[in-house]
Every structure is written in C-alpha cells, then in structure tokens.
Amino acid sequence: QVQLVQSGAEVKKPGASVKVSCEASGYTLTDYYIHWVRQAPGQGLEWMGWFNPHSGGTNLVQKFQDRVALTRDTSINAAYMELHRLKYDDSAVYYCARSPTVVYYFDYWGQGTLVTVSS
Amino acid sequence: DIQLTQSPSTLSASVGDTVTITCRASQSVGSWLAWYQQKPGRAPKLLISKASNLESGVPSRFSGSGSGTEFTLTISSLQPDDFATYYCQQYNSYWCSFGQGSKLEIK
C-alpha cells in the first residue's frame, strides 16, 4: 500500500536550517509529484509548492522561493524539503503529500513533521 | 493568486443531521476543487476531487458539487466520526491554495 513516511520532529534555533525527509513506499517516487504543505499551530493549511521527482523541477510559492530547496534521492524513493534561515513563525507541522502529475490534489499524505523554532 | 473562502468557519450539528459547507473562489477554478477532512493531530484525508468525485473508501454520505467559483460539501446523516475540520483546495493551475477551514462541532 502507498505510504509516505516523514522524518521526526526537529527543534532549531532562529537562522538555522532544517531538512525534512519524505520516504515513499508502495509506488515509484518519480511517477507522482510531491507537494509540501505546512500548518502552524491552530491554523489552517498552507501550500508551499510542488516538486517533480522525475525531472527535479520545482514550483514554489514566492514567499519560499529564496529559502526552500526541494530535492530527492531516487535510489531510496525519498524526497526532501530544506528550509533555510528559520524564523519563529516557521514553527509548524510540515507535510509531504502526493499528487498525480497533471492535477494537484493530494491523495496520500505523510504523517507530518513538527518543526519548532526556538532560541 | 486564487483565494478560497469557506463558510461557515464553525458549525455545530448533531448526529443524524445534514450539513453543508460552502467554498467560494476569487476567480473561476473550473471543477478543479478538492475537499479534505482533518482530525486533530492527523494529516488531512482526501474526500472528494474534481468537485464531485468521491474517493474510494469514502462513505457515500459525503457529496460535493459546484463549478466555477462556488462549491459545496454536503454531509448527510452525520456520524460521530465526521466531527472534524474540513478544507477545500483548488488546483486550477500550477498553483494551489486552501480555504481557511470549517470546523464541524458536536451540538
């Protein structure tokens, strides 16, 4: 069965970087897009952008374009989201989610990774 | 950017009731709209794609309708498991966005 399993919770200081992994099983990573969605405590869902694991192409919301890097390792069927220059308001649960390549609804989600930015 | 506005933000209902949540888009998204259910501490779950396509395994008491700028999610004969937060999401272009969420509470 399809699963997306994310890495564990992180606590980082302001200005640091965090890298979240999303390991796919039950399907081939390159056959679907991976999206990243975050949710601040008590808030709604915020779409950050998508990653095409086949080509390595990305499309990020403007506010993240200079701070987020999306990558993959096809040998282990995993995708990664790295967020640089962390700010306090980056504290959130970060989700990876899968979509078909041409229509971006999310049929499978990772369990979420809590990132806490604290001094 | 396409903005999605859900109403109501919170609603209270009883088991057995029928409820409707509305999602309005700032510009047409065609039928490229999905609905998700999220419970506390859990990832969202896809209920409906392309405005009205019920995902496999989702109970038939959930239904979606609409096109263009106005969409609805209807849950008939509410069950205890349905009390959660619901989000709409548009995927009309290379960009996606979510509504702010509608929390369904037990009356």
PDB file of N, CA and C in Angstrom, chain A residues 7-106:
ATOM      1  N   SER A   7      10.381  12.185   8.410  1.00  0.00           N
ATOM      2  CA  SER A   7      11.351  12.178   9.491  1.00  0.00           C
ATOM      3  C   SER A   7      10.750  12.809  10.743  1.00  0.00           C
ATOM      4  N   GLY A   8      11.455  12.664  11.837  1.00  0.00           N
ATOM      5  CA  GLY A   8      10.931  13.047  13.138  1.00  0.00           C
ATOM      6  C   GLY A   8      11.020  14.539  13.439  1.00  0.00           C
ATOM      7  N   ALA A   9      10.427  14.890  14.562  1.00  0.00           N
ATOM      8  CA  ALA A   9      10.349  16.279  14.980  1.00  0.00           C
ATOM      9  C   ALA A   9      11.731  16.901  15.157  1.00  0.00           C
ATOM     10  N   GLU A  10      11.794  18.205  14.916  1.00  0.00           N
ATOM     11  CA  GLU A  10      13.037  18.952  14.991  1.00  0.00           C
ATOM     12  C   GLU A  10      12.838  20.209  15.817  1.00  0.00           C
ATOM     13  N   VAL A  11      13.872  20.579  16.559  1.00  0.00           N
ATOM     14  CA  VAL A  11      13.913  21.860  17.248  1.00  0.00           C
ATOM     15  C   VAL A  11      15.146  22.593  16.749  1.00  0.00           C
ATOM     16  N   LYS A  12      14.936  23.785  16.244  1.00  0.00           N
ATOM     17  CA  LYS A  12      16.035  24.550  15.652  1.00  0.00           C
ATOM     18  C   LYS A  12      16.032  25.983  16.176  1.00  0.00           C
ATOM     19  N   LYS A  13      17.191  26.593  16.123  1.00  0.00           N
ATOM     20  CA  LYS A  13      17.315  27.999  16.520  1.00  0.00           C
ATOM     21  C   LYS A  13      17.025  28.900  15.326  1.00  0.00           C
ATOM     22  N   PRO A  14      16.590  30.117  15.599  1.00  0.00           N
ATOM     23  CA  PRO A  14      16.380  31.067  14.502  1.00  0.00           C
ATOM     24  C   PRO A  14      17.649  31.221  13.685  1.00  0.00           C
ATOM     25  N   GLY A  15      17.475  31.281  12.366  1.00  0.00           N
ATOM     26  CA  GLY A  15      18.620  31.418  11.471  1.00  0.00           C
ATOM     27  C   GLY A  15      19.199  30.103  11.002  1.00  0.00           C
ATOM     28  N   ALA A  16      18.854  29.015  11.662  1.00  0.00           N
ATOM     29  CA  ALA A  16      19.357  27.698  11.264  1.00  0.00           C
ATOM     30  C   ALA A  16      18.555  27.157  10.081  1.00  0.00           C
ATOM     31  N   SER A  17      18.927  25.954   9.641  1.00  0.00           N
ATOM     32  CA  SER A  17      18.220  25.258   8.570  1.00  0.00           C
ATOM     33  C   SER A  17      17.673  23.943   9.094  1.00  0.00           C
ATOM     34  N   VAL A  18      16.623  23.439   8.434  1.00  0.00           N
ATOM     35  CA  VAL A  18      16.064  22.140   8.774  1.00  0.00           C
ATOM     36  C   VAL A  18      15.797  21.387   7.473  1.00  0.00           C
ATOM     37  N   LYS A  19      16.021  20.086   7.512  1.00  0.00           N
ATOM     38  CA  LYS A  19      15.765  19.255   6.342  1.00  0.00           C
ATOM     39  C   LYS A  19      14.810  18.147   6.742  1.00  0.00           C
ATOM     40  N   VAL A  20      13.669  18.086   6.076  1.00  0.00           N
ATOM     41  CA  VAL A  20      12.636  17.094   6.356  1.00  0.00           C
ATOM     42  C   VAL A  20      12.617  16.081   5.225  1.00  0.00           C
ATOM     43  N   SER A  21      12.609  14.818   5.577  1.00  0.00           N
ATOM     44  CA  SER A  21      12.556  13.778   4.549  1.00  0.00           C
ATOM     45  C   SER A  21      11.157  13.182   4.445  1.00  0.00           C
ATOM     46  N   CYS A  22      10.889  12.617   3.297  1.00  0.00           N
ATOM     47  CA  CYS A  22       9.582  12.033   2.989  1.00  0.00           C
ATOM     48  C   CYS A  22       9.864  10.786   2.160  1.00  0.00           C
ATOM     49  N   GLU A  23       9.797   9.621   2.792  1.00  0.00           N
ATOM     50  CA  GLU A  23      10.139   8.384   2.118  1.00  0.00           C
ATOM     51  C   GLU A  23       8.887   7.692   1.609  1.00  0.00           C
ATOM     52  N   ALA A  24       8.852   7.439   0.318  1.00  0.00           N
ATOM     53  CA  ALA A  24       7.682   6.843  -0.319  1.00  0.00           C
ATOM     54  C   ALA A  24       7.840   5.332  -0.426  1.00  0.00           C
ATOM     55  N   SER A  25       6.728   4.640  -0.195  1.00  0.00           N
ATOM     56  CA  SER A  25       6.710   3.190  -0.416  1.00  0.00           C
ATOM     57  C   SER A  25       5.385   2.821  -1.064  1.00  0.00           C
ATOM     58  N   GLY A  26       5.391   1.696  -1.765  1.00  0.00           N
ATOM     59  CA  GLY A  26       4.176   1.239  -2.431  1.00  0.00           C
ATOM     60  C   GLY A  26       3.974   1.824  -3.814  1.00  0.00           C
ATOM     61  N   TYR A  27       4.879   2.698  -4.241  1.00  0.00           N
ATOM     62  CA  TYR A  27       4.827   3.246  -5.585  1.00  0.00           C
ATOM     63  C   TYR A  27       6.205   3.816  -5.902  1.00  0.00           C
ATOM     64  N   THR A  28       6.429   4.169  -7.150  1.00  0.00           N
ATOM     65  CA  THR A  28       7.704   4.748  -7.568  1.00  0.00           C
ATOM     66  C   THR A  28       7.635   6.266  -7.446  1.00  0.00           C
ATOM     67  N   LEU A  29       8.580   6.811  -6.684  1.00  0.00           N
ATOM     68  CA  LEU A  29       8.564   8.246  -6.382  1.00  0.00           C
ATOM     69  C   LEU A  29       8.411   9.096  -7.630  1.00  0.00           C
ATOM     70  N   THR A  30       9.099   8.723  -8.715  1.00  0.00           N
ATOM     71  CA  THR A  30       9.145   9.564  -9.911  1.00  0.00           C
ATOM     72  C   THR A  30       7.844   9.568 -10.711  1.00  0.00           C
ATOM     73  N   ASP A  31       6.886   8.747 -10.340  1.00  0.00           N
ATOM     74  CA  ASP A  31       5.620   8.678 -11.075  1.00  0.00           C
ATOM     75  C   ASP A  31       4.586   9.713 -10.627  1.00  0.00           C
ATOM     76  N   TYR A  32       4.856  10.390  -9.525  1.00  0.00           N
ATOM     77  CA  TYR A  32       3.918  11.370  -8.975  1.00  0.00           C
ATOM     78  C   TYR A  32       4.711  12.584  -8.494  1.00  0.00           C
ATOM     79  N   TYR A  33       4.028  13.715  -8.392  1.00  0.00           N
ATOM     80  CA  TYR A  33       4.614  14.902  -7.792  1.00  0.00           C
ATOM     81  C   TYR A  33       4.562  14.778  -6.264  1.00  0.00           C
ATOM     82  N   ILE A  34       5.485  15.474  -5.614  1.00  0.00           N
ATOM     83  CA  ILE A  34       5.449  15.633  -4.165  1.00  0.00           C
ATOM     84  C   ILE A  34       5.223  17.104  -3.869  1.00  0.00           C
ATOM     85  N   HIS A  35       4.234  17.354  -3.019  1.00  0.00           N
ATOM     86  CA  HIS A  35       3.939  18.711  -2.574  1.00  0.00           C
ATOM     87  C   HIS A  35       4.299  18.833  -1.102  1.00  0.00           C
ATOM     88  N   TRP A  36       4.569  20.064  -0.685  1.00  0.00           N
ATOM     89  CA  TRP A  36       4.813  20.349   0.719  1.00  0.00           C
ATOM     90  C   TRP A  36       3.784  21.353   1.208  1.00  0.00           C
ATOM     91  N   VAL A  37       3.187  21.020   2.335  1.00  0.00           N
ATOM     92  CA  VAL A  37       2.118  21.815   2.939  1.00  0.00           C
ATOM     93  C   VAL A  37       2.476  21.989   4.410  1.00  0.00           C
ATOM     94  N   ARG A  38       2.305  23.187   4.942  1.00  0.00           N
ATOM     95  CA  ARG A  38       2.594  23.353   6.358  1.00  0.00           C
ATOM     96  C   ARG A  38       1.369  23.875   7.111  1.00  0.00           C
ATOM     97  N   GLN A  39       1.387  23.650   8.407  1.00  0.00           N
ATOM     98  CA  GLN A  39       0.265  24.038   9.256  1.00  0.00           C
ATOM     99  C   GLN A  39       0.818  24.541  10.583  1.00  0.00           C
ATOM    100  N   ALA A  40       0.722  25.843  10.772  1.00  0.00           N
ATOM    101  CA  ALA A  40       1.149  26.433  12.039  1.00  0.00           C
ATOM    102  C   ALA A  40       0.165  26.008  13.142  1.00  0.00           C
ATOM    103  N   PRO A  41       0.594  26.047  14.381  1.00  0.00           N
ATOM    104  CA  PRO A  41      -0.264  25.587  15.482  1.00  0.00           C
ATOM    105  C   PRO A  41      -1.622  26.276  15.489  1.00  0.00           C
ATOM    106  N   GLY A  42      -2.680  25.484  15.452  1.00  0.00           N
ATOM    107  CA  GLY A  42      -4.032  26.021  15.494  1.00  0.00           C
ATOM    108  C   GLY A  42      -4.500  26.735  14.248  1.00  0.00           C
ATOM    109  N   GLN A  43      -3.703  26.636  13.190  1.00  0.00           N
ATOM    110  CA  GLN A  43      -4.016  27.356  11.951  1.00  0.00           C
ATOM    111  C   GLN A  43      -4.404  26.397  10.823  1.00  0.00           C
ATOM    112  N   GLY A  44      -4.686  26.981   9.669  1.00  0.00           N
ATOM    113  CA  GLY A  44      -5.074  26.186   8.518  1.00  0.00           C
ATOM    114  C   GLY A  44      -3.881  25.679   7.728  1.00  0.00           C
ATOM    115  N   LEU A  45      -4.179  25.112   6.574  1.00  0.00           N
ATOM    116  CA  LEU A  45      -3.164  24.512   5.717  1.00  0.00           C
ATOM    117  C   LEU A  45      -2.606  25.558   4.759  1.00  0.00           C
ATOM    118  N   GLU A  46      -1.276  25.536   4.599  1.00  0.00           N
ATOM    119  CA  GLU A  46      -0.606  26.473   3.698  1.00  0.00           C
ATOM    120  C   GLU A  46       0.208  25.672   2.694  1.00  0.00           C
ATOM    121  N   TRP A  47      -0.136  25.786   1.423  1.00  0.00           N
ATOM    122  CA  TRP A  47       0.613  25.096   0.374  1.00  0.00           C
ATOM    123  C   TRP A  47       1.902  25.827   0.089  1.00  0.00           C
ATOM    124  N   MET A  48       3.018  25.092   0.060  1.00  0.00           N
ATOM    125  CA  MET A  48       4.323  25.702  -0.148  1.00  0.00           C
ATOM    126  C   MET A  48       4.791  25.561  -1.591  1.00  0.00           C
ATOM    127  N   GLY A  49       4.500  24.433  -2.218  1.00  0.00           N
ATOM    128  CA  GLY A  49       4.940  24.233  -3.587  1.00  0.00           C
ATOM    129  C   GLY A  49       5.001  22.757  -3.937  1.00  0.00           C
ATOM    130  N   TRP A  50       5.346  22.521  -5.209  1.00  0.00           N
ATOM    131  CA  TRP A  50       5.474  21.125  -5.635  1.00  0.00           C
ATOM    132  C   TRP A  50       6.865  20.833  -6.165  1.00  0.00           C
ATOM    133  N   PHE A  51       7.163  19.531  -6.212  1.00  0.00           N
ATOM    134  CA  PHE A  51       8.433  19.019  -6.692  1.00  0.00           C
ATOM    135  C   PHE A  51       8.153  17.871  -7.627  1.00  0.00           C
ATOM    136  N   ASN A  52       8.782  17.894  -8.785  1.00  0.00           N
ATOM    137  CA  ASN A  52       8.682  16.811  -9.750  1.00  0.00           C
ATOM    138  C   ASN A  52       9.898  15.896  -9.583  1.00  0.00           C
ATOM    139  N   PRO A  53       9.722  14.743  -8.935  1.00  0.00           N
ATOM    140  CA  PRO A  53      10.876  13.871  -8.680  1.00  0.00           C
ATOM    141  C   PRO A  53      11.488  13.298  -9.949  1.00  0.00           C
ATOM    142  N   HIS A  54      10.741  13.288 -11.032  1.00  0.00           N
ATOM    143  CA  HIS A  54      11.277  12.751 -12.291  1.00  0.00           C
ATOM    144  C   HIS A  54      12.308  13.704 -12.892  1.00  0.00           C
ATOM    145  N   SER A  55      11.930  14.980 -12.993  1.00  0.00           N
ATOM    146  CA  SER A  55      12.808  15.955 -13.636  1.00  0.00           C
ATOM    147  C   SER A  55      13.644  16.763 -12.651  1.00  0.00           C
ATOM    148  N   GLY A  56      13.218  16.794 -11.401  1.00  0.00           N
ATOM    149  CA  GLY A  56      13.861  17.664 -10.418  1.00  0.00           C
ATOM    150  C   GLY A  56      13.294  19.073 -10.432  1.00  0.00           C
ATOM    151  N   GLY A  57      12.294  19.315 -11.263  1.00  0.00           N
ATOM    152  CA  GLY A  57      11.694  20.644 -11.336  1.00  0.00           C
ATOM    153  C   GLY A  57      10.870  20.984 -10.108  1.00  0.00           C
ATOM    154  N   THR A  58      10.775  22.287  -9.814  1.00  0.00           N
ATOM    155  CA  THR A  58      10.020  22.734  -8.648  1.00  0.00           C
ATOM    156  C   THR A  58       9.160  23.934  -9.005  1.00  0.00           C
ATOM    157  N   ASN A  59       8.160  24.175  -8.180  1.00  0.00           N
ATOM    158  CA  ASN A  59       7.349  25.380  -8.286  1.00  0.00           C
ATOM    159  C   ASN A  59       6.982  25.777  -6.866  1.00  0.00           C
ATOM    160  N   LEU A  60       7.569  26.846  -6.387  1.00  0.00           N
ATOM    161  CA  LEU A  60       7.392  27.259  -5.009  1.00  0.00           C
ATOM    162  C   LEU A  60       6.633  28.574  -4.941  1.00  0.00           C
ATOM    163  N   VAL A  61       5.791  28.692  -3.922  1.00  0.00           N
ATOM    164  CA  VAL A  61       5.147  29.966  -3.626  1.00  0.00           C
ATOM    165  C   VAL A  61       6.239  31.011  -3.414  1.00  0.00           C
ATOM    166  N   GLN A  62       5.969  32.226  -3.872  1.00  0.00           N
ATOM    167  CA  GLN A  62       7.015  33.251  -3.874  1.00  0.00           C
ATOM    168  C   GLN A  62       7.679  33.442  -2.510  1.00  0.00           C
ATOM    169  N   LYS A  63       6.908  33.387  -1.430  1.00  0.00           N
ATOM    170  CA  LYS A  63       7.487  33.652  -0.106  1.00  0.00           C
ATOM    171  C   LYS A  63       8.536  32.629   0.298  1.00  0.00           C
ATOM    172  N   PHE A  64       8.547  31.463  -0.391  1.00  0.00           N
ATOM    173  CA  PHE A  64       9.506  30.416  -0.038  1.00  0.00           C
ATOM    174  C   PHE A  64      10.630  30.266  -1.057  1.00  0.00           C
ATOM    175  N   GLN A  65      10.563  30.998  -2.145  1.00  0.00           N
ATOM    176  CA  GLN A  65      11.475  30.739  -3.262  1.00  0.00           C
ATOM    177  C   GLN A  65      12.942  30.924  -2.909  1.00  0.00           C
ATOM    178  N   ASP A  66      13.246  31.832  -1.997  1.00  0.00           N
ATOM    179  CA  ASP A  66      14.664  32.057  -1.674  1.00  0.00           C
ATOM    180  C   ASP A  66      15.107  31.339  -0.409  1.00  0.00           C
ATOM    181  N   ARG A  67      14.212  30.540   0.180  1.00  0.00           N
ATOM    182  CA  ARG A  67      14.579  29.867   1.443  1.00  0.00           C
ATOM    183  C   ARG A  67      14.365  28.356   1.424  1.00  0.00           C
ATOM    184  N   VAL A  68      13.686  27.848   0.424  1.00  0.00           N
ATOM    185  CA  VAL A  68      13.351  26.422   0.401  1.00  0.00           C
ATOM    186  C   VAL A  68      14.044  25.722  -0.751  1.00  0.00           C
ATOM    187  N   ALA A  69      14.602  24.557  -0.467  1.00  0.00           N
ATOM    188  CA  ALA A  69      15.169  23.701  -1.502  1.00  0.00           C
ATOM    189  C   ALA A  69      14.464  22.346  -1.461  1.00  0.00           C
ATOM    190  N   LEU A  70      14.004  21.906  -2.622  1.00  0.00           N
ATOM    191  CA  LEU A  70      13.339  20.602  -2.739  1.00  0.00           C
ATOM    192  C   LEU A  70      14.221  19.678  -3.573  1.00  0.00           C
ATOM    193  N   THR A  71      14.477  18.497  -3.029  1.00  0.00           N
ATOM    194  CA  THR A  71      15.368  17.550  -3.693  1.00  0.00           C
ATOM    195  C   THR A  71      14.818  16.138  -3.542  1.00  0.00           C
ATOM    196  N   ARG A  72      15.529  15.170  -4.135  1.00  0.00           N
ATOM    197  CA  ARG A  72      15.132  13.779  -3.985  1.00  0.00           C
ATOM    198  C   ARG A  72      16.333  12.876  -4.099  1.00  0.00           C
ATOM    199  N   ASP A  73      16.139  11.656  -3.613  1.00  0.00           N
ATOM    200  CA  ASP A  73      17.101  10.582  -3.796  1.00  0.00           C
ATOM    201  C   ASP A  73      16.299   9.397  -4.329  1.00  0.00           C
ATOM    202  N   THR A  74      16.356   9.195  -5.626  1.00  0.00           N
ATOM    203  CA  THR A  74      15.524   8.155  -6.226  1.00  0.00           C
ATOM    204  C   THR A  74      15.985   6.758  -5.831  1.00  0.00           C
ATOM    205  N   SER A  75      17.233   6.631  -5.406  1.00  0.00           N
ATOM    206  CA  SER A  75      17.730   5.302  -5.017  1.00  0.00           C
ATOM    207  C   SER A  75      17.021   4.765  -3.782  1.00  0.00           C
ATOM    208  N   ILE A  76      16.505   5.670  -2.967  1.00  0.00           N
ATOM    209  CA  ILE A  76      15.767   5.237  -1.769  1.00  0.00           C
ATOM    210  C   ILE A  76      14.334   5.751  -1.777  1.00  0.00           C
ATOM    211  N   ASN A  77      13.874   6.247  -2.918  1.00  0.00           N
ATOM    212  CA  ASN A  77      12.480   6.665  -3.084  1.00  0.00           C
ATOM    213  C   ASN A  77      12.083   7.745  -2.078  1.00  0.00           C
ATOM    214  N   ALA A  78      12.984   8.724  -1.893  1.00  0.00           N
ATOM    215  CA  ALA A  78      12.722   9.743  -0.883  1.00  0.00           C
ATOM    216  C   ALA A  78      12.813  11.144  -1.474  1.00  0.00           C
ATOM    217  N   ALA A  79      11.995  12.041  -0.917  1.00  0.00           N
ATOM    218  CA  ALA A  79      12.034  13.458  -1.261  1.00  0.00           C
ATOM    219  C   ALA A  79      12.382  14.247  -0.007  1.00  0.00           C
ATOM    220  N   TYR A  80      12.922  15.452  -0.214  1.00  0.00           N
ATOM    221  CA  TYR A  80      13.388  16.258   0.903  1.00  0.00           C
ATOM    222  C   TYR A  80      12.957  17.714   0.730  1.00  0.00           C
ATOM    223  N   MET A  81      12.690  18.336   1.864  1.00  0.00           N
ATOM    224  CA  MET A  81      12.414  19.762   1.893  1.00  0.00           C
ATOM    225  C   MET A  81      13.364  20.388   2.901  1.00  0.00           C
ATOM    226  N   GLU A  82      14.188  21.326   2.423  1.00  0.00           N
ATOM    227  CA  GLU A  82      15.106  22.019   3.326  1.00  0.00           C
ATOM    228  C   GLU A  82      14.703  23.486   3.395  1.00  0.00           C
ATOM    229  N   LEU A  83      14.502  23.958   4.612  1.00  0.00           N
ATOM    230  CA  LEU A  83      14.097  25.350   4.855  1.00  0.00           C
ATOM    231  C   LEU A  83      15.237  26.052   5.581  1.00  0.00           C
ATOM    232  N   HIS A  84      15.705  27.129   4.960  1.00  0.00           N
ATOM    233  CA  HIS A  84      16.853  27.867   5.485  1.00  0.00           C
ATOM    234  C   HIS A  84      16.416  29.131   6.217  1.00  0.00           C
ATOM    235  N   ARG A  85      17.354  29.677   6.991  1.00  0.00           N
ATOM    236  CA  ARG A  85      17.132  30.953   7.687  1.00  0.00           C
ATOM    237  C   ARG A  85      15.811  30.948   8.434  1.00  0.00           C
ATOM    238  N   LEU A  86      15.688  29.958   9.310  1.00  0.00           N
ATOM    239  CA  LEU A  86      14.437  29.765  10.029  1.00  0.00           C
ATOM    240  C   LEU A  86      14.063  30.976  10.890  1.00  0.00           C
ATOM    241  N   LYS A  87      12.761  31.243  10.919  1.00  0.00           N
ATOM    242  CA  LYS A  87      12.197  32.302  11.743  1.00  0.00           C
ATOM    243  C   LYS A  87      11.232  31.652  12.737  1.00  0.00           C
ATOM    244  N   TYR A  88      10.890  32.404  13.781  1.00  0.00           N
ATOM    245  CA  TYR A  88       9.968  31.859  14.773  1.00  0.00           C
ATOM    246  C   TYR A  88       8.654  31.412  14.128  1.00  0.00           C
ATOM    247  N   ASP A  89       8.165  32.184  13.143  1.00  0.00           N
ATOM    248  CA  ASP A  89       6.870  31.824  12.570  1.00  0.00           C
ATOM    249  C   ASP A  89       6.952  30.704  11.527  1.00  0.00           C
ATOM    250  N   ASP A  90       8.122  30.090  11.396  1.00  0.00           N
ATOM    251  CA  ASP A  90       8.225  28.850  10.617  1.00  0.00           C
ATOM    252  C   ASP A  90       7.864  27.630  11.451  1.00  0.00           C
ATOM    253  N   SER A  91       7.640  27.832  12.732  1.00  0.00           N
ATOM    254  CA  SER A  91       7.225  26.720  13.597  1.00  0.00           C
ATOM    255  C   SER A  91       5.876  26.196  13.108  1.00  0.00           C
ATOM    256  N   ALA A  92       5.858  24.927  12.759  1.00  0.00           N
ATOM    257  CA  ALA A  92       4.661  24.355  12.140  1.00  0.00           C
ATOM    258  C   ALA A  92       4.861  22.856  11.962  1.00  0.00           C
ATOM    259  N   VAL A  93       3.775  22.185  11.617  1.00  0.00           N
ATOM    260  CA  VAL A  93       3.868  20.816  11.136  1.00  0.00           C
ATOM    261  C   VAL A  93       3.998  20.889   9.613  1.00  0.00           C
ATOM    262  N   TYR A  94       5.003  20.209   9.097  1.00  0.00           N
ATOM    263  CA  TYR A  94       5.248  20.180   7.663  1.00  0.00           C
ATOM    264  C   TYR A  94       4.834  18.804   7.131  1.00  0.00           C
ATOM    265  N   TYR A  95       3.990  18.832   6.101  1.00  0.00           N
ATOM    266  CA  TYR A  95       3.511  17.607   5.480  1.00  0.00           C
ATOM    267  C   TYR A  95       4.052  17.493   4.068  1.00  0.00           C
ATOM    268  N   CYS A  96       4.410  16.272   3.675  1.00  0.00           N
ATOM    269  CA  CYS A  96       4.558  15.995   2.247  1.00  0.00           C
ATOM    270  C   CYS A  96       3.279  15.291   1.797  1.00  0.00           C
ATOM    271  N   ALA A  97       2.940  15.472   0.556  1.00  0.00           N
ATOM    272  CA  ALA A  97       1.724  14.875   0.006  1.00  0.00           C
ATOM    273  C   ALA A  97       1.961  14.559  -1.459  1.00  0.00           C
ATOM    274  N   ARG A  98       1.315  13.524  -1.927  1.00  0.00           N
ATOM    275  CA  ARG A  98       1.476  13.077  -3.306  1.00  0.00           C
ATOM    276  C   ARG A  98       0.333  13.577  -4.179  1.00  0.00           C
ATOM    277  N   SER A  99       0.649  13.945  -5.414  1.00  0.00           N
ATOM    278  CA  SER A  99      -0.418  14.243  -6.372  1.00  0.00           C
ATOM    279  C   SER A  99      -0.082  13.609  -7.709  1.00  0.00           C
ATOM    280  N   PRO A 100      -1.088  13.354  -8.517  1.00  0.00           N
ATOM    281  CA  PRO A 100      -0.803  12.985  -9.903  1.00  0.00           C
ATOM    282  C   PRO A 100      -0.018  14.116 -10.559  1.00  0.00           C
ATOM    283  N   THR A 101       0.563  13.843 -11.707  1.00  0.00           N
ATOM    284  CA  THR A 101       1.470  14.821 -12.298  1.00  0.00           C
ATOM    285  C   THR A 101       0.760  15.984 -12.965  1.00  0.00           C
ATOM    286  N   VAL A 102      -0.493  15.834 -13.333  1.00  0.00           N
ATOM    287  CA  VAL A 102      -1.151  16.920 -14.061  1.00  0.00           C
ATOM    288  C   VAL A 102      -2.296  17.578 -13.282  1.00  0.00           C
ATOM    289  N   VAL A 103      -2.759  16.943 -12.243  1.00  0.00           N
ATOM    290  CA  VAL A 103      -3.809  17.547 -11.413  1.00  0.00           C
ATOM    291  C   VAL A 103      -3.360  17.462  -9.962  1.00  0.00           C
ATOM    292  N   TYR A 104      -3.372  18.576  -9.277  1.00  0.00           N
ATOM    293  CA  TYR A 104      -2.690  18.664  -7.991  1.00  0.00           C
ATOM    294  C   TYR A 104      -3.631  18.539  -6.805  1.00  0.00           C
ATOM    295  N   TYR A 105      -4.319  17.412  -6.735  1.00  0.00           N
ATOM    296  CA  TYR A 105      -4.993  17.103  -5.491  1.00  0.00           C
ATOM    297  C   TYR A 105      -4.176  16.019  -4.800  1.00  0.00           C
ATOM    298  N   PHE A 106      -4.292  15.939  -3.474  1.00  0.00           N
ATOM    299  CA  PHE A 106      -3.337  15.165  -2.687  1.00  0.00           C
ATOM    300  C   PHE A 106      -3.994  13.899  -2.145  1.00  0.00           C
TER     301      PHE A 106
END
